Tab-separated table of C-alpha atoms in Angstrom:
chain	number	residue	atom	x	y	z
A	1	UNK	CA	-0.049	-0.207	0.248
A	2	UNK	CA	1.144	3.108	-1.518
A	3	UNK	CA	1.077	6.883	1.507
A	4	UNK	CA	0.645	10.099	-0.768
A	5	UNK	CA	3.241	12.674	0.594
A	6	UNK	CA	4.898	15.762	-0.974
A	7	UNK	CA	7.128	15.629	-3.930
A	8	UNK	CA	11.081	14.789	-2.541
A	9	UNK	CA	11.993	17.644	-4.199
A	10	UNK	CA	9.747	20.133	-3.017
A	11	UNK	CA	10.676	23.279	-1.324
A	12	UNK	CA	14.019	22.926	-3.753
A	13	UNK	CA	14.245	26.180	-5.238
A	14	UNK	CA	16.541	25.104	-8.726
A	15	UNK	CA	17.874	28.827	-10.820
A	16	UNK	CA	18.728	26.739	-14.091
A	17	UNK	CA	21.215	28.651	-16.727
A	18	UNK	CA	21.685	25.616	-19.016
A	19	UNK	CA	20.217	25.360	-22.261
A	20	UNK	CA	20.032	22.191	-24.938
A	21	UNK	CA	20.419	18.981	-23.256
A	22	UNK	CA	22.505	18.323	-20.802
A	23	UNK	CA	21.231	20.785	-18.754
A	24	UNK	CA	17.915	21.133	-18.992
A	25	UNK	CA	17.281	17.084	-19.181
A	26	UNK	CA	18.847	16.724	-15.292
A	27	UNK	CA	16.191	19.669	-14.088
A	28	UNK	CA	13.396	18.564	-15.489
A	29	UNK	CA	13.912	15.624	-13.155
A	30	UNK	CA	14.219	18.004	-10.926
A	31	UNK	CA	11.213	19.167	-10.968
A	32	UNK	CA	9.176	16.347	-11.981
A	33	UNK	CA	9.885	15.773	-8.059
A	34	UNK	CA	8.616	18.758	-6.743
A	35	UNK	CA	11.617	21.170	-7.457
A	36	UNK	CA	10.756	24.829	-8.711
A	37	UNK	CA	13.626	25.397	-11.448
A	38	UNK	CA	13.682	28.762	-12.915
A	39	UNK	CA	14.599	28.921	-16.187
A	40	UNK	CA	16.610	31.741	-16.947
A	41	UNK	CA	16.608	32.342	-21.127
A	42	UNK	CA	18.142	34.448	-23.255
A	43	UNK	CA	16.500	37.757	-25.432
A	44	UNK	CA	14.430	37.113	-28.555
A	45	UNK	CA	16.047	33.820	-28.758
A	46	UNK	CA	15.461	31.736	-25.786
A	47	UNK	CA	17.094	28.395	-24.805
A	48	UNK	CA	18.039	26.733	-28.478
A	49	UNK	CA	16.460	23.610	-28.392
A	50	UNK	CA	13.595	26.298	-28.695
A	51	UNK	CA	14.553	26.398	-32.479
A	52	UNK	CA	15.383	22.276	-32.837
A	53	UNK	CA	12.333	20.524	-35.296
A	54	UNK	CA	10.149	23.393	-35.109
A	55	UNK	CA	8.184	23.425	-38.401
A	56	UNK	CA	8.039	25.441	-41.768
A	57	UNK	CA	4.109	26.270	-40.944
A	58	UNK	CA	5.155	28.779	-38.037
A	59	UNK	CA	4.404	27.080	-35.513
A	60	UNK	CA	7.540	27.610	-33.216
A	61	UNK	CA	7.174	24.860	-30.311
A	62	UNK	CA	10.242	22.647	-30.624
A	63	UNK	CA	9.099	18.673	-29.866
A	64	UNK	CA	13.183	18.987	-28.448
A	65	UNK	CA	12.617	22.101	-26.038
A	66	UNK	CA	9.056	21.062	-24.742
A	67	UNK	CA	10.357	16.580	-23.912
A	68	UNK	CA	12.906	18.187	-21.633
A	69	UNK	CA	11.342	21.356	-20.043
A	70	UNK	CA	8.279	20.442	-18.398
A	71	UNK	CA	6.712	22.054	-15.271
A	72	UNK	CA	10.012	24.826	-15.152
A	73	UNK	CA	9.469	28.838	-15.204
A	74	UNK	CA	10.416	30.977	-18.140
A	75	UNK	CA	12.299	33.824	-17.121
A	76	UNK	CA	14.361	36.477	-19.834
A	77	UNK	CA	16.901	38.050	-18.558
A	78	UNK	CA	20.337	39.636	-21.170
A	79	UNK	CA	23.354	38.403	-18.821
A	80	UNK	CA	25.128	41.413	-20.073
A	81	UNK	CA	23.314	43.443	-18.866
A	82	UNK	CA	24.813	44.800	-14.603
A	83	UNK	CA	21.358	45.331	-13.968
A	84	UNK	CA	20.155	40.902	-14.881
A	85	UNK	CA	23.444	39.710	-13.104
A	86	UNK	CA	21.655	41.958	-10.017
A	87	UNK	CA	18.312	40.286	-9.816
A	88	UNK	CA	20.579	36.839	-10.596
A	89	UNK	CA	21.848	38.036	-7.685
A	90	UNK	CA	18.750	39.159	-5.750
A	91	UNK	CA	17.199	35.085	-6.715
A	92	UNK	CA	20.145	32.979	-4.910
A	93	UNK	CA	19.522	34.195	-1.825
A	94	UNK	CA	16.638	32.180	-2.370
A	95	UNK	CA	17.855	29.385	-4.207
A	96	UNK	CA	19.857	25.983	-3.488
A	97	UNK	CA	20.397	24.887	-5.797
A	98	UNK	CA	22.411	26.837	-9.197
A	99	UNK	CA	22.692	24.584	-13.818
A	100	UNK	CA	24.272	25.921	-15.908
A	101	UNK	CA	26.923	24.916	-18.697
A	102	UNK	CA	28.586	27.653	-19.717
A	103	UNK	CA	32.079	27.222	-21.531
A	104	UNK	CA	34.790	27.840	-19.266
A	105	UNK	CA	35.124	31.871	-18.746
A	106	UNK	CA	32.223	32.624	-19.387
A	107	UNK	CA	30.205	32.162	-15.969
A	108	UNK	CA	32.941	33.416	-13.971
A	109	UNK	CA	33.068	37.858	-16.769
A	110	UNK	CA	29.173	37.625	-15.730
A	111	UNK	CA	30.551	37.052	-12.078
A	112	UNK	CA	28.428	34.516	-11.673
A	113	UNK	CA	31.350	31.411	-10.647
A	114	UNK	CA	31.887	29.082	-8.290
A	115	UNK	CA	34.289	32.062	-6.110
A	116	UNK	CA	31.849	34.637	-5.617
A	117	UNK	CA	28.451	32.801	-5.237
A	118	UNK	CA	30.026	30.348	-2.834
A	119	UNK	CA	30.866	33.461	-0.400
A	120	UNK	CA	28.092	34.896	-0.711
A	121	UNK	CA	25.682	31.860	-0.434
A	122	UNK	CA	27.600	29.283	1.632
A	123	UNK	CA	24.940	27.271	1.307
A	124	UNK	CA	24.068	27.115	-2.915
A	125	UNK	CA	25.195	24.042	-4.613
A	126	UNK	CA	27.031	25.139	-7.881
A	127	UNK	CA	25.945	23.006	-10.544
A	128	UNK	CA	28.290	22.895	-13.985
A	129	UNK	CA	28.436	21.339	-17.007
A	130	UNK	CA	30.777	21.522	-19.650
A	131	UNK	CA	32.075	19.013	-22.769
A	132	UNK	CA	35.125	18.308	-21.446
A	133	UNK	CA	35.981	19.989	-18.083
A	134	UNK	CA	36.796	23.312	-16.386
A	135	UNK	CA	40.430	22.716	-16.446
A	136	UNK	CA	42.723	21.155	-18.731
A	137	UNK	CA	43.741	21.799	-22.957
A	138	UNK	CA	40.078	21.000	-23.743
A	139	UNK	CA	38.691	23.205	-21.912
A	140	UNK	CA	37.310	25.814	-23.027
A	141	UNK	CA	35.768	23.591	-26.335
A	142	UNK	CA	32.413	22.825	-26.448
A	143	UNK	CA	30.105	19.899	-25.937
A	144	UNK	CA	27.848	18.335	-27.786
A	145	UNK	CA	26.391	14.401	-27.598
A	146	UNK	CA	27.399	13.311	-30.953
A	147	UNK	CA	31.100	14.701	-30.676
A	148	UNK	CA	32.011	13.552	-27.938
A	149	UNK	CA	30.606	9.906	-28.533
A	150	UNK	CA	33.324	10.883	-31.298
A	151	UNK	CA	36.888	11.746	-28.609
A	152	UNK	CA	35.538	9.167	-26.178
A	153	UNK	CA	36.188	6.245	-27.519
A	154	UNK	CA	32.320	5.182	-28.905
A	155	UNK	CA	31.966	5.943	-32.754
A	156	UNK	CA	35.215	3.318	-32.968
A	157	UNK	CA	33.410	0.885	-30.908
A	158	UNK	CA	30.759	1.632	-32.908
A	159	UNK	CA	32.466	1.364	-36.380
A	160	UNK	CA	30.246	-1.179	-38.648
A	161	UNK	CA	32.742	-4.167	-40.965
A	162	UNK	CA	34.337	-1.742	-43.230
A	163	UNK	CA	36.120	0.027	-40.350
A	164	UNK	CA	33.742	2.778	-40.573
A	165	UNK	CA	33.224	4.432	-37.649
A	166	UNK	CA	29.447	5.136	-37.147
A	167	UNK	CA	27.139	7.937	-34.115
A	168	UNK	CA	24.445	5.866	-31.932
A	169	UNK	CA	20.989	8.184	-33.478
A	170	UNK	CA	20.239	8.578	-29.718
A	171	UNK	CA	22.874	11.625	-27.624
A	172	UNK	CA	22.509	9.330	-24.158
A	173	UNK	CA	26.019	10.540	-23.821
A	174	UNK	CA	23.627	14.432	-22.737
A	175	UNK	CA	21.534	12.582	-21.238
A	176	UNK	CA	23.541	9.726	-18.996
A	177	UNK	CA	25.622	12.950	-17.519
A	178	UNK	CA	22.241	14.929	-17.002
A	179	UNK	CA	21.526	11.483	-14.626
A	180	UNK	CA	24.807	11.980	-13.117
A	181	UNK	CA	24.618	15.716	-12.659
A	182	UNK	CA	21.035	15.426	-10.281
A	183	UNK	CA	23.035	12.022	-8.628
A	184	UNK	CA	25.301	15.355	-7.555
A	185	UNK	CA	22.937	17.404	-6.924
A	186	UNK	CA	21.008	15.364	-4.811
A	187	UNK	CA	24.738	13.749	-3.515
A	188	UNK	CA	24.902	17.611	-2.559
A	189	UNK	CA	21.669	18.312	-1.095
A	190	UNK	CA	22.034	15.446	1.713
A	191	UNK	CA	25.501	16.388	2.496
A	192	UNK	CA	24.560	20.322	3.092
A	193	UNK	CA	21.563	18.858	5.283
A	194	UNK	CA	24.030	18.327	7.572
A	195	UNK	CA	27.770	20.912	6.929
A	196	UNK	CA	25.162	23.461	5.852
A	197	UNK	CA	27.497	24.181	3.445
A	198	UNK	CA	26.867	23.774	-0.663
A	199	UNK	CA	29.533	22.790	-2.888
A	200	UNK	CA	29.935	22.762	-6.423
A	201	UNK	CA	29.253	19.760	-8.314
A	202	UNK	CA	31.050	19.516	-12.160
A	203	UNK	CA	29.914	16.704	-14.556
A	204	UNK	CA	31.210	16.180	-18.662
A	205	UNK	CA	30.081	15.078	-21.340
A	206	UNK	CA	33.846	13.351	-22.102
A	207	UNK	CA	34.121	12.700	-18.533
A	208	UNK	CA	30.455	10.554	-19.254
A	209	UNK	CA	31.669	9.165	-22.062
A	210	UNK	CA	35.198	7.228	-20.331
A	211	UNK	CA	32.492	6.311	-18.233
A	212	UNK	CA	28.838	4.786	-19.398
A	213	UNK	CA	32.043	2.288	-21.833
A	214	UNK	CA	33.729	1.394	-18.102
A	215	UNK	CA	33.274	-2.525	-18.999
A	216	UNK	CA	34.578	-1.907	-22.933
A	217	UNK	CA	37.572	0.984	-21.358
A	218	UNK	CA	38.744	-1.606	-18.417
A	219	UNK	CA	38.580	-4.532	-20.897
A	220	UNK	CA	40.953	-2.778	-22.863
A	221	UNK	CA	43.707	-1.492	-19.952
A	222	UNK	CA	43.769	-4.691	-18.674
A	223	UNK	CA	44.188	-7.718	-22.056
A	224	UNK	CA	44.141	-4.597	-25.047
A	225	UNK	CA	40.879	-6.840	-25.126
A	226	UNK	CA	37.692	-5.516	-27.012
A	227	UNK	CA	34.259	-6.309	-25.994
A	228	UNK	CA	31.753	-5.513	-28.433
A	229	UNK	CA	28.519	-7.847	-26.972
A	230	UNK	CA	26.917	-7.215	-30.503
A	231	UNK	CA	30.015	-8.238	-33.108
A	232	UNK	CA	31.257	-10.658	-30.215
A	233	UNK	CA	28.587	-13.158	-29.847
A	234	UNK	CA	25.593	-14.514	-31.160
A	235	UNK	CA	23.780	-11.341	-31.084
A	236	UNK	CA	21.696	-10.173	-33.869
A	237	UNK	CA	18.532	-8.694	-35.308
A	238	UNK	CA	17.031	-11.615	-38.487
A	239	UNK	CA	14.330	-11.203	-40.957
A	240	UNK	CA	10.563	-13.055	-39.747
A	241	UNK	CA	7.940	-13.745	-42.492
A	242	UNK	CA	6.303	-9.909	-40.802
A	243	UNK	CA	8.589	-8.163	-38.849
A	244	UNK	CA	11.981	-8.837	-37.348
A	245	UNK	CA	13.237	-10.354	-34.008
A	246	UNK	CA	16.542	-9.841	-32.366
A	247	UNK	CA	17.792	-12.609	-30.622
A	248	UNK	CA	19.896	-12.604	-27.355
A	249	UNK	CA	23.241	-15.642	-26.783
A	250	UNK	CA	24.685	-14.142	-24.675
A	251	UNK	CA	25.142	-16.388	-21.148
A	252	UNK	CA	24.191	-20.015	-23.471
A	253	UNK	CA	27.984	-21.976	-24.367
A	254	UNK	CA	25.691	-23.024	-27.402
A	255	UNK	CA	23.469	-19.838	-28.366
A	256	UNK	CA	23.696	-20.739	-32.421
A	257	UNK	CA	23.012	-24.474	-31.430
A	258	UNK	CA	19.777	-23.658	-28.182
A	259	UNK	CA	18.644	-21.810	-31.197
A	260	UNK	CA	18.350	-23.779	-34.430
A	261	UNK	CA	17.351	-26.304	-31.508
A	262	UNK	CA	13.873	-24.383	-30.865
A	263	UNK	CA	13.348	-23.408	-34.178
A	264	UNK	CA	13.165	-27.085	-35.132
A	265	UNK	CA	16.187	-26.246	-37.552
A	266	UNK	CA	18.842	-27.670	-38.704
A	267	UNK	CA	21.904	-28.001	-35.927
A	268	UNK	CA	24.842	-25.216	-37.333
A	269	UNK	CA	27.182	-26.300	-35.547
A	270	UNK	CA	27.682	-29.423	-36.864
A	271	UNK	CA	29.014	-27.536	-40.531
A	272	UNK	CA	32.333	-27.032	-40.416
A	273	UNK	CA	32.670	-23.021	-41.168
A	274	UNK	CA	30.266	-22.721	-38.132
A	275	UNK	CA	31.665	-25.525	-35.977
A	276	UNK	CA	33.307	-23.158	-32.955
A	277	UNK	CA	31.762	-19.474	-31.325
A	278	UNK	CA	35.585	-17.910	-33.424
A	279	UNK	CA	34.517	-19.879	-36.348
A	280	UNK	CA	30.724	-18.337	-36.313
A	281	UNK	CA	32.168	-14.324	-35.019
A	282	UNK	CA	34.672	-15.827	-38.466
A	283	UNK	CA	31.680	-16.722	-41.250
A	284	UNK	CA	29.289	-14.017	-39.443
A	285	UNK	CA	27.724	-12.807	-42.824
A	286	UNK	CA	27.265	-16.135	-44.096
A	287	UNK	CA	25.567	-17.542	-41.080
A	288	UNK	CA	23.762	-14.558	-40.974
A	289	UNK	CA	21.827	-14.925	-44.273
A	290	UNK	CA	20.748	-18.463	-43.519
A	291	UNK	CA	19.059	-17.403	-40.340
A	292	UNK	CA	17.668	-14.561	-41.868
A	293	UNK	CA	16.696	-17.419	-44.763
A	294	UNK	CA	15.794	-19.866	-42.043
A	295	UNK	CA	13.734	-16.715	-39.782
A	296	UNK	CA	12.060	-15.538	-42.881
A	297	UNK	CA	9.999	-18.942	-42.888
A	298	UNK	CA	7.953	-18.237	-39.515
A	299	UNK	CA	6.165	-15.168	-38.467
A	300	UNK	CA	7.310	-13.079	-35.218
A	301	UNK	CA	5.484	-14.122	-33.018
A	302	UNK	CA	6.332	-18.067	-33.718
A	303	UNK	CA	10.013	-16.626	-33.609
A	304	UNK	CA	9.363	-15.266	-29.800
A	305	UNK	CA	7.006	-18.333	-28.565
A	306	UNK	CA	9.919	-20.864	-29.625
A	307	UNK	CA	13.028	-19.084	-28.470
A	308	UNK	CA	11.365	-17.632	-25.065
A	309	UNK	CA	10.280	-21.193	-25.001
A	310	UNK	CA	13.736	-21.694	-25.070
A	311	UNK	CA	14.297	-19.251	-22.363
A	312	UNK	CA	16.620	-18.123	-24.857
A	313	UNK	CA	16.169	-13.696	-24.759
A	314	UNK	CA	14.910	-12.461	-27.813
A	315	UNK	CA	12.460	-9.483	-28.715
A	316	UNK	CA	10.598	-8.246	-31.425
A	317	UNK	CA	11.816	-4.519	-33.077
A	318	UNK	CA	9.171	-2.886	-33.171
A	319	UNK	CA	8.930	0.776	-34.560
A	320	UNK	CA	7.898	3.622	-31.747
A	321	UNK	CA	4.001	3.851	-33.132
A	322	UNK	CA	4.360	0.403	-32.102
A	323	UNK	CA	6.492	0.560	-28.739
A	324	UNK	CA	4.296	3.033	-27.725
A	325	UNK	CA	1.238	0.995	-27.845
A	326	UNK	CA	2.395	-1.830	-26.846
A	327	UNK	CA	0.129	-3.195	-23.639
A	328	UNK	CA	3.223	-3.356	-21.196
A	329	UNK	CA	4.347	0.180	-22.494
A	330	UNK	CA	-0.011	1.895	-21.748
A	331	UNK	CA	0.244	-0.179	-18.811
A	332	UNK	CA	3.233	1.364	-17.927
A	333	UNK	CA	1.771	4.675	-18.234
A	334	UNK	CA	5.164	6.027	-19.286
A	335	UNK	CA	3.309	8.408	-21.709
A	336	UNK	CA	1.526	11.792	-20.614
A	337	UNK	CA	-0.525	14.542	-22.303
A	338	UNK	CA	0.123	18.092	-21.394
A	339	UNK	CA	-2.225	20.864	-22.166
A	340	UNK	CA	0.596	22.891	-24.350
A	341	UNK	CA	0.498	27.289	-24.526
A	342	UNK	CA	-0.771	27.719	-28.387
A	343	UNK	CA	0.460	24.215	-29.613
A	344	UNK	CA	-3.630	22.239	-27.086
A	345	UNK	CA	-2.565	18.532	-25.608
A	346	UNK	CA	0.478	16.992	-26.975
A	347	UNK	CA	2.425	13.844	-25.948
A	348	UNK	CA	5.051	13.597	-23.998
A	349	UNK	CA	7.431	11.046	-22.050
A	350	UNK	CA	7.175	9.854	-18.096
A	351	UNK	CA	10.137	9.794	-16.041
A	352	UNK	CA	11.289	6.632	-15.738
A	353	UNK	CA	11.745	7.222	-11.710
A	354	UNK	CA	8.400	5.764	-9.535
A	355	UNK	CA	8.425	6.419	-5.892
A	356	UNK	CA	6.085	4.015	-3.613
A	357	UNK	CA	5.081	7.691	-1.316
A	358	UNK	CA	5.111	10.213	-4.653
A	359	UNK	CA	1.363	9.369	-5.976
A	360	UNK	CA	1.489	12.668	-7.580
A	361	UNK	CA	3.511	13.557	-10.029
A	362	UNK	CA	4.009	16.914	-11.500
A	363	UNK	CA	3.173	17.508	-15.503
A	364	UNK	CA	3.374	21.115	-15.776
A	365	UNK	CA	3.591	21.961	-19.219
A	366	UNK	CA	7.029	23.615	-20.861
A	367	UNK	CA	7.262	27.554	-20.286
A	368	UNK	CA	6.803	29.579	-23.590
A	369	UNK	CA	9.488	32.279	-23.508
A	370	UNK	CA	9.095	34.973	-20.796
A	371	UNK	CA	5.957	33.199	-19.323
A	372	UNK	CA	6.856	33.770	-15.621
A	373	UNK	CA	9.061	36.537	-16.403
A	374	UNK	CA	6.712	39.269	-14.006
A	375	UNK	CA	6.308	36.729	-11.302
A	376	UNK	CA	9.599	35.663	-10.669
A	377	UNK	CA	10.466	39.395	-11.423
A	378	UNK	CA	8.438	40.201	-7.888
A	379	UNK	CA	9.503	37.820	-6.856
A	380	UNK	CA	13.078	38.301	-6.313
A	381	UNK	CA	11.622	41.907	-4.581
A	382	UNK	CA	11.432	43.786	-8.175
A	383	UNK	CA	8.192	46.598	-7.625
A	384	UNK	CA	5.655	46.634	-10.407
A	385	UNK	CA	7.526	49.819	-11.711
A	386	UNK	CA	10.696	47.750	-11.674
A	387	UNK	CA	9.577	45.430	-12.911
A	388	UNK	CA	8.678	47.870	-15.772
A	389	UNK	CA	11.615	49.241	-16.176
A	390	UNK	CA	13.558	46.218	-16.494
A	391	UNK	CA	11.205	45.449	-19.552
A	392	UNK	CA	11.789	49.051	-20.672
A	393	UNK	CA	15.080	48.685	-21.091
A	394	UNK	CA	14.783	44.887	-22.439
A	395	UNK	CA	17.344	44.117	-19.861
A	396	UNK	CA	14.115	41.574	-19.009
A	397	UNK	CA	11.038	40.633	-21.415
A	398	UNK	CA	8.048	38.571	-21.761
A	399	UNK	CA	6.405	36.635	-23.931
A	400	UNK	CA	4.985	37.766	-27.542
A	401	UNK	CA	1.277	36.873	-25.746
A	402	UNK	CA	2.243	39.690	-22.656
A	403	UNK	CA	4.309	42.151	-24.124
């Protein structure tokens, strides 16, 4: 039986100066569980991701932005202006966590560096995401997931049979870094509950790229051995009569023989060219061609049933529509509908974390650019006249609808 309590991060205020994917994913996780996240954006354009995948019919709302910025409040400040930085300082007086992903030195030039803020706001947790770290020879370089897949070895590890490196089309390094940043923030808040002082939390994309390949890189350093879970094992996607099935023959001494037995086909390990795992790897293309021909005699459901009964790991290759409509995914309730300004009802992907006591969740839509400028400025102690003055001088701005 679950009991309903306040969301675990209720009462925690986060000032979010980050943009695109790494930082916003982290702050959205915090917001999902109750943190009050104030997103500070640039004048006119806002977060870069607001312009990603926008449509040519004039609708300026980006699926990328909407997917990463729910439950936040947006304020537009021109941080090149000292008066805007003064507003940030006012907000920091009641802020628990500051999140940013500026290039090295940018925050310091604005007076928002760690040393200056820690002295003024000793309880502040300062979370900083970078491409390569805040020190070292590449500290001044910006970071981006696909470039870091290349720099961090993942593209080389994912090379094809022709040797061409390949980029995975999901930003797993950005999102891995975002989740690491959340972990660091939560640990810093927990430590602050006893020490009374904040600390700096640093996460870089290059460290995350290396960390996420810990098994592979450890094996490489120990034995110069390259672990490749797909290429070096009986793992692959095979065509069936009506689709595709991925077979995962890991953790079995004779996976090819077991698959053949389960499907009721001739045991291919009796053929000299496929007699051992090493020979199967060497003749992988020929083996895969034969397997495709064999599996095309069966429908996907029959293959899954036969392999499942034999305890062989497998799964259908589903497109996005099939994934989202699958009974298990529907049962897990991972799709949420938000009432998005200007667009109406929009479906987004929910946070995967489930807490037994936090039965209520926040599902506020992603904000319009500058949607909450006035209320945040007032909460920072600005009078109505000060708010109007800041807007009139372009130091702060509102949404086009509110201007």
